[in-house]
Amino acid sequence: MRISVIGCGYLGAVHAAGLAAMGHDVVGVDTDPARIELLSRGEAPFYEPGLPELLESGMASGRLRFSADVADVADCAVHFICVGTPQKRGGEDAADLTFVDAAIDGLLPHLSARDVVAGKSTVPVGTAERLARRIHEVQPRAELVWNPEFLREGHAVEDTLRPDRLVFGVAPGAAGEAAAQLLTEVYAEVLAGGAPLVCTDYATAQLVKVAANSFLATKISFINAMAEMCEATGGDVVRLAEAIGHDERIGRQFLSAGLGFGGGCLPKDIRAFMARAGELGVDQALTFLHEVDSINMRRRVRMVDLAREECHGSIVGRRIAILGAAFKPHSDDVRDSPALNVAAQMALQGADVVVTDPRAVENARTRWPDLKFAYSAEEAVTAAELVLLLTEWPEYVALDPVELGGLVQTRRIIDGRNALDPDAWRAAGWRYRALGRP
């Protein structure tokens, strides 16, 4: 099937390459010529495991190409909208739909009867209904389906080719059913692989992604709230999480206490969700998310306070090594990175901070040019008086505390992700601290 993907950022590039791997003829369209040039060479403009290979395969097969001309979407049967919906500037929490509206406006002149527009961007509930009306004004026989994405950075290729569910939000009636049927043909391979399909209405489909992210954020902030209780009482939040995680109703996933969540999805999605609830007059339904957000941000402040405690009350002039800049491992994404937020706070308070990351140094340097960066953990920790593990990259978790101890000025480490073995580090002569642990 001929398919277009409009927007070739993180979501769109992975989705386009994934669709080509499923056997479709795909054209990815983006307004950024530099991004299109990179993708057309089979190069990923960001780090995502498995994506370069998927791009190379798609380009070699002739089933995948990229263009800066939206007219190239003509003759495609399905058009996926994969543009970003960032938080609005100026302190507003609501989602900025500028790119979504622009993508639809650019697509409309090229729509044909019976085309299906599939929205994947995360949008406030009510957006799909509005876009469907806009589409029908221009092409009454085209149809909109809302097909939210559930990609995890670092696992996006796997999540595209083997998703844990597909959701279609369709309009009532025969036209909506026909559009859903066409999308089942697009996803025939993953459906044959056992992926569950939930076919529902527009509103529910739009709510699924933000509801899922809100639940995950709540679970993370819950265990971090328990970490605060453990710090006040001498408890061990890792053992606490292990114990409650054995309850099948709770589960162990997303119960890892530490520095909290960041990135381009969870923080902005829960804030946009709260903003939309306020617009709908049901803001009390999501009041708890304010506390979820507050707990999450409080962890960053606590990390700086803990560093100050370890430096005997002052970090001014202290050389502090930060292991991690990306908001999570296996990614070079530094949007709302807790690690960089902590690094910047400490630098502003007079610390001599050096940040390193296996993949995200250049992105971090672009956003925080005043910080110091190193390209290896060994370089970062040399002569350090305190080391902070803030992104749990496997290579950092695997560091040898004995070897590292020979490079630092003082053997003190704060494990901001509860990822290290405290006994091994203490046995190597390190003073080990962690959030929520004695």
mmCIF file of C-alpha atoms in Angstrom, residues 77-81 100 104 107-108 111 114-121 123 126-136 139-147 168-172 175-180 183 200-203 205-206:
data_model
loop_
_atom_site.group_PDB
_atom_site.id
_atom_site.type_symbol
_atom_site.label_atom_id
_atom_site.label_comp_id
_atom_site.label_asym_id
_atom_site.label_seq_id
_atom_site.Cartn_x
_atom_site.Cartn_y
_atom_site.Cartn_z
ATOM 1 C CA ALA A 77 -4.112 5.804 0.388
ATOM 2 C CA VAL A 78 -3.237 6.497 4.040
ATOM 3 C CA HIS A 79 -1.602 9.600 5.509
ATOM 4 C CA PHE A 80 -0.130 9.415 9.018
ATOM 5 C CA ILE A 81 0.161 12.675 10.985
ATOM 6 C CA VAL A 100 -0.789 19.429 13.708
ATOM 7 C CA ILE A 104 -3.530 18.986 7.999
ATOM 8 C CA LEU A 107 -2.292 17.749 3.274
ATOM 9 C CA LEU A 108 -5.812 18.915 2.358
ATOM 10 C CA LEU A 111 -6.472 14.418 -0.416
ATOM 11 C CA ARG A 114 -11.610 7.380 0.278
ATOM 12 C CA ASP A 115 -8.186 8.485 1.604
ATOM 13 C CA VAL A 116 -7.639 7.846 5.298
ATOM 14 C CA VAL A 117 -5.852 10.367 7.514
ATOM 15 C CA ALA A 118 -4.454 8.641 10.607
ATOM 16 C CA GLY A 119 -3.495 10.895 13.496
ATOM 17 C CA LYS A 120 -0.696 9.588 15.695
ATOM 18 C CA SER A 121 0.365 12.799 17.470
ATOM 19 C CA VAL A 123 -3.348 15.785 21.200
ATOM 20 C CA GLY A 126 -11.555 17.066 21.102
ATOM 21 C CA THR A 127 -8.821 17.724 18.542
ATOM 22 C CA ALA A 128 -9.715 14.768 16.313
ATOM 23 C CA GLU A 129 -13.327 15.861 16.079
ATOM 24 C CA ARG A 130 -12.252 19.333 15.003
ATOM 25 C CA LEU A 131 -9.780 18.004 12.440
ATOM 26 C CA ALA A 132 -12.357 15.594 11.027
ATOM 27 C CA ARG A 133 -14.716 18.507 10.385
ATOM 28 C CA ARG A 134 -11.899 20.420 8.687
ATOM 29 C CA ILE A 135 -11.095 17.448 6.438
ATOM 30 C CA HIS A 136 -14.741 16.951 5.460
ATOM 31 C CA GLN A 139 -12.877 16.335 0.958
ATOM 32 C CA PRO A 140 -16.161 14.919 2.281
ATOM 33 C CA ARG A 141 -15.258 11.363 1.289
ATOM 34 C CA ALA A 142 -11.925 11.234 3.109
ATOM 35 C CA GLU A 143 -11.942 9.906 6.669
ATOM 36 C CA LEU A 144 -9.976 10.528 9.859
ATOM 37 C CA VAL A 145 -8.898 7.769 12.248
ATOM 38 C CA TRP A 146 -7.104 8.498 15.512
ATOM 39 C CA ASN A 147 -4.305 5.970 15.991
ATOM 40 C CA PHE A 168 -8.216 3.052 16.330
ATOM 41 C CA GLY A 169 -10.570 5.920 17.109
ATOM 42 C CA VAL A 170 -13.166 6.189 14.346
ATOM 43 C CA ALA A 171 -16.311 8.126 13.553
ATOM 44 C CA PRO A 172 -19.592 6.202 13.820
ATOM 45 C CA ALA A 175 -17.285 5.389 6.540
ATOM 46 C CA GLY A 176 -15.561 5.049 9.895
ATOM 47 C CA GLU A 177 -15.757 1.261 9.711
ATOM 48 C CA ALA A 178 -14.251 1.299 6.216
ATOM 49 C CA ALA A 179 -11.401 3.528 7.411
ATOM 50 C CA ALA A 180 -10.699 1.183 10.318
ATOM 51 C CA LEU A 183 -5.857 0.529 8.781
ATOM 52 C CA THR A 200 -13.275 2.824 19.711
ATOM 53 C CA ASP A 201 -14.507 6.412 19.342
ATOM 54 C CA TYR A 202 -12.433 9.547 18.790
ATOM 55 C CA ALA A 203 -12.573 10.777 22.383
ATOM 56 C CA ALA A 205 -8.620 7.065 21.421
ATOM 57 C CA GLN A 206 -7.278 10.524 22.224
#
